[in-house]
mmCIF file of C-alpha atoms and ligand atoms in Angstrom:
data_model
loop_
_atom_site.group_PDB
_atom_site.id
_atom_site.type_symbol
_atom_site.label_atom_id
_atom_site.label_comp_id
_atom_site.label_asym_id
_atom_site.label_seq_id
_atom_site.Cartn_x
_atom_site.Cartn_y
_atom_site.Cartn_z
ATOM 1 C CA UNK A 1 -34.338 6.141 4.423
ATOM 2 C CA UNK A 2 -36.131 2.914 4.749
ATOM 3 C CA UNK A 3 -33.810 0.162 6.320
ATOM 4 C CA UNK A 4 -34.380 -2.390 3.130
ATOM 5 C CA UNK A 5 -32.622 0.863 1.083
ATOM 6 C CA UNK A 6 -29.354 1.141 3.793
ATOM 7 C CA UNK A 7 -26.067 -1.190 2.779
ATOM 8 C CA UNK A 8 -25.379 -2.909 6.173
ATOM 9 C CA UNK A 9 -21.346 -2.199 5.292
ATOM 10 C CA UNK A 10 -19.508 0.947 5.600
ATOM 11 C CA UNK A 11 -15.631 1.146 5.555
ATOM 12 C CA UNK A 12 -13.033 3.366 6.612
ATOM 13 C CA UNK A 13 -9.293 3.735 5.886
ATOM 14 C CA UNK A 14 -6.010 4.269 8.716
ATOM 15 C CA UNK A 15 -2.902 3.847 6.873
ATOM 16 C CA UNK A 16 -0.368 2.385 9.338
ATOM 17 C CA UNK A 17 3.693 1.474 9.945
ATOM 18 C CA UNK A 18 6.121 3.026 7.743
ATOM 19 C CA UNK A 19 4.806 1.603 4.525
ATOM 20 C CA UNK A 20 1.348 3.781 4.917
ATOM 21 C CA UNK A 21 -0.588 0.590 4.017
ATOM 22 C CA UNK A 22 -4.053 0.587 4.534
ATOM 23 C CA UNK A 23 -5.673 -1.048 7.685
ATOM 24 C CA UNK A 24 -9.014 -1.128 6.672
ATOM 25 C CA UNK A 25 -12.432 -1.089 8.976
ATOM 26 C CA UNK A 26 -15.146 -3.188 7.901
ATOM 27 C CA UNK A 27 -18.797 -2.838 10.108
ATOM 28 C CA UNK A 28 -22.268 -4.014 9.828
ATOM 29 C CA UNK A 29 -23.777 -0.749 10.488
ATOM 30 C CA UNK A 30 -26.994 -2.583 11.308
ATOM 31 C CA UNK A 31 -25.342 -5.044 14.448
ATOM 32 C CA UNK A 32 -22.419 -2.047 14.610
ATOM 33 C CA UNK A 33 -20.015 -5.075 14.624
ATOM 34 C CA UNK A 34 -16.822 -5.335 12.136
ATOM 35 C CA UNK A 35 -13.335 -6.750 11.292
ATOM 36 C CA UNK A 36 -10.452 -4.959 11.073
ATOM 37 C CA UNK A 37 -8.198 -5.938 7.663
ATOM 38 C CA UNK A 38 -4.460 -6.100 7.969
ATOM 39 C CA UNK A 39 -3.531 -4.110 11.239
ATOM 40 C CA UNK A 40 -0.209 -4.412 10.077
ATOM 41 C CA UNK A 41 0.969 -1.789 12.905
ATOM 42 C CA UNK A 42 0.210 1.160 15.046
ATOM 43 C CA UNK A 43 -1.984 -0.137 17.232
ATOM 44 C CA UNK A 44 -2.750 2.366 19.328
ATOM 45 C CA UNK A 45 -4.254 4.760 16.533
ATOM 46 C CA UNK A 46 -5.426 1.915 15.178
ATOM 47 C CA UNK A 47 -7.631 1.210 18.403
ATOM 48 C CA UNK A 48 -8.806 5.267 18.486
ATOM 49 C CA UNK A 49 -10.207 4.580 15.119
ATOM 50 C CA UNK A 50 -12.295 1.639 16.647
ATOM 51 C CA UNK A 51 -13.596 3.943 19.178
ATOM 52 C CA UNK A 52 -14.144 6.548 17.010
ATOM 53 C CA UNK A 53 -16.219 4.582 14.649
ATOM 54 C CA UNK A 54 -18.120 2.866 17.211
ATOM 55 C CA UNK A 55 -18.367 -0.536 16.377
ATOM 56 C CA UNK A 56 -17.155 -3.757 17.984
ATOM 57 C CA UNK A 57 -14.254 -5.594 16.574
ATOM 58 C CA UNK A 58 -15.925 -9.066 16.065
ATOM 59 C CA UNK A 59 -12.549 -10.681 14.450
ATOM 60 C CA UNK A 60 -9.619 -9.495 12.389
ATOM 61 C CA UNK A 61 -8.956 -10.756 8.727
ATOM 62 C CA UNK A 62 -5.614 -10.502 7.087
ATOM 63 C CA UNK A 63 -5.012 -10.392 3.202
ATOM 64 C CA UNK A 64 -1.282 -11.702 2.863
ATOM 65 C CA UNK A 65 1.948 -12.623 5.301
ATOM 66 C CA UNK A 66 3.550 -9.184 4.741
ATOM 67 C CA UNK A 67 4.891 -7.157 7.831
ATOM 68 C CA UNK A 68 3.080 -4.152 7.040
ATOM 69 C CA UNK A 69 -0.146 -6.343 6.520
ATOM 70 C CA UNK A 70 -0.138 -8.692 9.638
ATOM 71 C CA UNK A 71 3.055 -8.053 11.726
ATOM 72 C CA UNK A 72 1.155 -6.693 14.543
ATOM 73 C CA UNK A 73 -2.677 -8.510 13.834
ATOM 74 C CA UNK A 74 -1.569 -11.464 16.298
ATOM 75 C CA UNK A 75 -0.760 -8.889 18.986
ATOM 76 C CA UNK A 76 -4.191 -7.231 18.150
ATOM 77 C CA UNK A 77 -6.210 -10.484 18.065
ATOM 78 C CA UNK A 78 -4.981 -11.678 21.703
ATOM 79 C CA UNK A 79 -5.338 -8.530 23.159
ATOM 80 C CA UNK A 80 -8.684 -7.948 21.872
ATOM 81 C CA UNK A 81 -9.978 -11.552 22.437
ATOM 82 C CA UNK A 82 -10.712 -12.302 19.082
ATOM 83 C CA UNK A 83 -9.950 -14.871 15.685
ATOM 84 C CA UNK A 84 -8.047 -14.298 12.916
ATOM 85 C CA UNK A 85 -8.931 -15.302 9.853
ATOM 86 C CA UNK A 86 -6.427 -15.565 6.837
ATOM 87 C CA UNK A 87 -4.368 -15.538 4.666
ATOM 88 C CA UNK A 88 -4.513 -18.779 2.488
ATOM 89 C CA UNK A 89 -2.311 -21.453 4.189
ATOM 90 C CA UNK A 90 0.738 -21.014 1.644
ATOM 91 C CA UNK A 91 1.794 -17.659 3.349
ATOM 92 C CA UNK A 92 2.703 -19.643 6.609
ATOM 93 C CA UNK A 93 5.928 -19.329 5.342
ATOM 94 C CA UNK A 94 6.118 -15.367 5.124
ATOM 95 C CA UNK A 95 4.071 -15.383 8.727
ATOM 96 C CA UNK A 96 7.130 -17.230 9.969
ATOM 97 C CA UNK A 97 9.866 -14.974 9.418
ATOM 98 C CA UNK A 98 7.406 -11.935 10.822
ATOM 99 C CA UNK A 99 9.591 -11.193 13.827
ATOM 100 C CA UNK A 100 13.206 -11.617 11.633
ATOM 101 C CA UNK A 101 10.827 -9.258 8.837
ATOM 102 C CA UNK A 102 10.402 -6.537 11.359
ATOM 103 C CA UNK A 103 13.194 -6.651 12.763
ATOM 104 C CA UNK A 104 15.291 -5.835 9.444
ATOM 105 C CA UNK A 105 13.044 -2.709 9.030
ATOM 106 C CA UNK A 106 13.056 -1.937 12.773
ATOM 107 C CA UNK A 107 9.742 -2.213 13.426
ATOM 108 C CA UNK A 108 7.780 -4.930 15.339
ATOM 109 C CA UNK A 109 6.360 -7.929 13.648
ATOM 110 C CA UNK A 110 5.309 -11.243 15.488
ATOM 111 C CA UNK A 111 4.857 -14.435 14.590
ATOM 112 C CA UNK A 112 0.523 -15.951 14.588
ATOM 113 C CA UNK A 113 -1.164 -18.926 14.043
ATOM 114 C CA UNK A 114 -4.654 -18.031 12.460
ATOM 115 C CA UNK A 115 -7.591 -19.362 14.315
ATOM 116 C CA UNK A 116 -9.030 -20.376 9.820
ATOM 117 C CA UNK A 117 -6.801 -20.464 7.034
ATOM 118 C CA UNK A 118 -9.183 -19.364 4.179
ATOM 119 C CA UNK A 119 -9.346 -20.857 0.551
ATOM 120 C CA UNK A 120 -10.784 -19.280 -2.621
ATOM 121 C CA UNK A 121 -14.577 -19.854 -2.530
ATOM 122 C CA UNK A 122 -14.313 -19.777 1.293
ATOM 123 C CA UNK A 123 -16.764 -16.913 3.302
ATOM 124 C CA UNK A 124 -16.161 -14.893 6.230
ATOM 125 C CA UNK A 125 -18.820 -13.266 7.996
ATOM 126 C CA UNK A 126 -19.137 -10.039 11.244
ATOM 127 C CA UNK A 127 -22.334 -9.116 12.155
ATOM 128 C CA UNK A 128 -24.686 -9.602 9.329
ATOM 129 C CA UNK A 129 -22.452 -9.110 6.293
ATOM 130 C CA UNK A 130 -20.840 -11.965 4.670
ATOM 131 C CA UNK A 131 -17.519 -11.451 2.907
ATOM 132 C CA UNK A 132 -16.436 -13.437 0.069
ATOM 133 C CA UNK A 133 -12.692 -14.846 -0.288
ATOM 134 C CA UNK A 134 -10.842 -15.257 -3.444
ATOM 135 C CA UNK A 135 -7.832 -16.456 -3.779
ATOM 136 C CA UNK A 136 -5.547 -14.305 -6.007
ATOM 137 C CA UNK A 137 -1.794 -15.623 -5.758
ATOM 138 C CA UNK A 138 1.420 -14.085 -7.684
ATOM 139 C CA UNK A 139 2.441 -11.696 -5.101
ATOM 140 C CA UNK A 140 2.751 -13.943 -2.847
ATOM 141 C CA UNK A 141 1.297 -17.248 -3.170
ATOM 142 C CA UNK A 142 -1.152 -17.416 -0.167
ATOM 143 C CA UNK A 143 -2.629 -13.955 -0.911
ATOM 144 C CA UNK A 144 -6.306 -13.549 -0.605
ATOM 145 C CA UNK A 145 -9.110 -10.872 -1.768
ATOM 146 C CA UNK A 146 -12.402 -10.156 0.374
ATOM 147 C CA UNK A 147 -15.149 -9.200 -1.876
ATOM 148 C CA UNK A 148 -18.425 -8.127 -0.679
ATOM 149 C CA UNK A 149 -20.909 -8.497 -4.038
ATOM 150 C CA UNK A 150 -23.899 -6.369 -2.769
ATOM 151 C CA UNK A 151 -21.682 -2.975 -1.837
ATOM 152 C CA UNK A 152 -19.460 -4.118 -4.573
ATOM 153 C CA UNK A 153 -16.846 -3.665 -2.483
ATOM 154 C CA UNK A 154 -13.503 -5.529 -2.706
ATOM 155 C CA UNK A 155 -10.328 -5.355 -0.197
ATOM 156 C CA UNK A 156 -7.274 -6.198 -2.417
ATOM 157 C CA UNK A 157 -4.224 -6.305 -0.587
ATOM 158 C CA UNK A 158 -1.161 -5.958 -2.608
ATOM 159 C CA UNK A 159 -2.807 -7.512 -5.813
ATOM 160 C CA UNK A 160 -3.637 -4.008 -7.527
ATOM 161 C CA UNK A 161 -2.972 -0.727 -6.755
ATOM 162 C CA UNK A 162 -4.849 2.385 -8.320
ATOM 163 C CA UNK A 163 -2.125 2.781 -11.862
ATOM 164 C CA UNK A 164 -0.168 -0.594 -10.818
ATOM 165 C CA UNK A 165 0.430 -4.400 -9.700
ATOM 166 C CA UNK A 166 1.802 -6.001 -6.463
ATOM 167 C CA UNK A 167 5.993 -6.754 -6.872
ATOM 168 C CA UNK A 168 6.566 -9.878 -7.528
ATOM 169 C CA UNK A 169 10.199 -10.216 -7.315
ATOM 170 C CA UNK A 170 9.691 -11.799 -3.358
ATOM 171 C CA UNK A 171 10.389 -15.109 -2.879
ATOM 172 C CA UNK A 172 7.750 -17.579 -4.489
ATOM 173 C CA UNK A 173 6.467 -14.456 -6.473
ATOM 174 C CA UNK A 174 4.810 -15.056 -9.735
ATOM 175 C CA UNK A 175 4.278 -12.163 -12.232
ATOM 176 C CA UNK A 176 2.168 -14.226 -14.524
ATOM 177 C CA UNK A 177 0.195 -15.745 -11.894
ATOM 178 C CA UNK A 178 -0.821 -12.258 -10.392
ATOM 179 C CA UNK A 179 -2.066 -11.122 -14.093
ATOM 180 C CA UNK A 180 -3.897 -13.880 -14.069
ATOM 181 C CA UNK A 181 -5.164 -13.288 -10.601
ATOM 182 C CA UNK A 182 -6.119 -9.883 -11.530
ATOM 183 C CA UNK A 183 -7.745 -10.508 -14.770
ATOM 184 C CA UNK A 184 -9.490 -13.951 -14.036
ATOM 185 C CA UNK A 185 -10.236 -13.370 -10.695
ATOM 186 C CA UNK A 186 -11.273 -9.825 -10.186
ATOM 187 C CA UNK A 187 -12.764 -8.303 -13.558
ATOM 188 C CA UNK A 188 -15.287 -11.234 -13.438
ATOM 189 C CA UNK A 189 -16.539 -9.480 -9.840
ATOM 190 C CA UNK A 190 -17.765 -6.246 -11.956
ATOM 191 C CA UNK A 191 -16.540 -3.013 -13.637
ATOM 192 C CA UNK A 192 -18.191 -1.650 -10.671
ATOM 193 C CA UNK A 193 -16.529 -2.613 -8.256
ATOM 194 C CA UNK A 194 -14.403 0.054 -5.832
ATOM 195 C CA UNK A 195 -11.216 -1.177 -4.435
ATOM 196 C CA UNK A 196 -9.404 -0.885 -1.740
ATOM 197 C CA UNK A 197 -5.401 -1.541 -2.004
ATOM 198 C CA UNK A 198 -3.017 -2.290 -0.010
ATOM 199 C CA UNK A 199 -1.456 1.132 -0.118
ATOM 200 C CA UNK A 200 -2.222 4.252 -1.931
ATOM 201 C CA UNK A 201 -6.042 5.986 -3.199
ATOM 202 C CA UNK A 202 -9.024 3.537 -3.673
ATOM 203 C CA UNK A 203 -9.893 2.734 -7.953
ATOM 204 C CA UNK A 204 -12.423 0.823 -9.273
ATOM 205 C CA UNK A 205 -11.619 -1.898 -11.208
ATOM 206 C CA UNK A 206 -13.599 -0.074 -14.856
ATOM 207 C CA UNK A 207 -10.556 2.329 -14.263
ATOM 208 C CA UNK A 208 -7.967 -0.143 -13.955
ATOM 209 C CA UNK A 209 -9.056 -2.093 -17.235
ATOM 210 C CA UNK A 210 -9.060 1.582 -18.950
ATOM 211 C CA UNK A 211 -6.430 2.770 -17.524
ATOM 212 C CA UNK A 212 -3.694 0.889 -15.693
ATOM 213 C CA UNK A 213 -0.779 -0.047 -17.640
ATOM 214 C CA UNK A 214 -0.205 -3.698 -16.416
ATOM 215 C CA UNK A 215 -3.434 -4.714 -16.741
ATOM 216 C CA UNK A 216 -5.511 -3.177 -19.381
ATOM 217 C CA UNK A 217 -7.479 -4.573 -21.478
ATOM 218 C CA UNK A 218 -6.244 -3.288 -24.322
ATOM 219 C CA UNK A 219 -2.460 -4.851 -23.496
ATOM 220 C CA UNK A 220 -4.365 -7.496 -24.247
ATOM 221 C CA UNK A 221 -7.262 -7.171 -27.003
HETATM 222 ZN ZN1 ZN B 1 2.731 -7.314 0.302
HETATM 223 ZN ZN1 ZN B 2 1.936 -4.011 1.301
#
């Protein structure tokens, strides 16, 4: 294989904390250096998948202010000695109440500052891949989506889930927002386009307008 013909992104998946959400690895397999999205916990396995992929951590990236998501990326970002990037500014309110969060489901969550608060249209780079950010509130309102158009690749959070939606019934949740989020947003990006959620299997998003029962086209047409 010519080097032209080899995607400079591959990804891997380590569910962590008690809500098996999806930390996911992101490297430039050309520069072997990548972000990890939404270390939400776990940290130690978390840092034995870094070593067994082989790649250098160049910055960490967070999706929404969940506890799963980010309640341990701070700790991970200090001790590894580098930025955080996201969410969208209006989740400073969930990132807040991180360490009360935890605390309520007894497992560790601490409060962060992000080094960049990211806005839709915004890009975030590691080695030599550029990420796109999108901005999809509704599950919560500072909720972003990294897309990356040439692997058609797209990490979701807890926007859409392979057969379902992110709940909306947390504070400053919006149901119709996240619809249109969903269907505004992310089925311009491509049929094509494999997911990753927040928790649960990877879809594509073809298979969510044929198939998922929130957001189907056809609830629609
Ligand atoms: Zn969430
Ligand atoms: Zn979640």
């Amino acid at each position: 294989m010519s080097e032209t013909e080899t995607l400079p992104l591959r990804a891997a998946i380590v569910p962590v904390t008690p809500f098996e959400q999806n930390c996911s690895f992101l490297w430039c397999t050309k520069t072997m250096r990548g972000v990890l999205v939404d270390p939400g916990g776990d940290l130690p396995r978390l840092k034995q998948g870094i070593e067994k992929a082989g790649f250098t951590v160049e910055k960490i990236l967070v999706t929404h202010g969940h506890m799963d998501h980010c309640g341990m990326a701070g700790v991970l970002a200090k001790e590894l000695g580098v930025p955080l990037e996201g969410p969208h500014e209006d989740d400073r309110f969930w990132i807040e109440q991180l360490d009360k969060a935890g605390a309520q489901f007894g497992i560790w969550g601490h409060v962060f500052e992000p080094d960049r608060w990211l806005k839709d249209g915004d890009q975030v780079t590691f080695g030599e891949v550029t990420l796109d950010v999108i901005h999809c509130p509704g599950h919560t309102p500072g909720h972003v989506v990294f897309h990356h158009p040439e692997s058609h690749l797209a990490v979701v959070g807890d926007v859409l889930f392979a057969g379902s939606i992110g709940r909306t019934d947390f504070p400053r949740g919006n149901h119709e927002q996240l619809i249109a989020s969903i269907t505004q947003k992310l089925w311009p990006l491509g049929d094509d386009v494999t997911f990753i959620p927040g928790h649960g299997p990877v879809s594509t998003f073809g298979q969510e307008r044929a198939t998922n029962p929130f957001v189907a086209d056809k609830r629609f047409g």
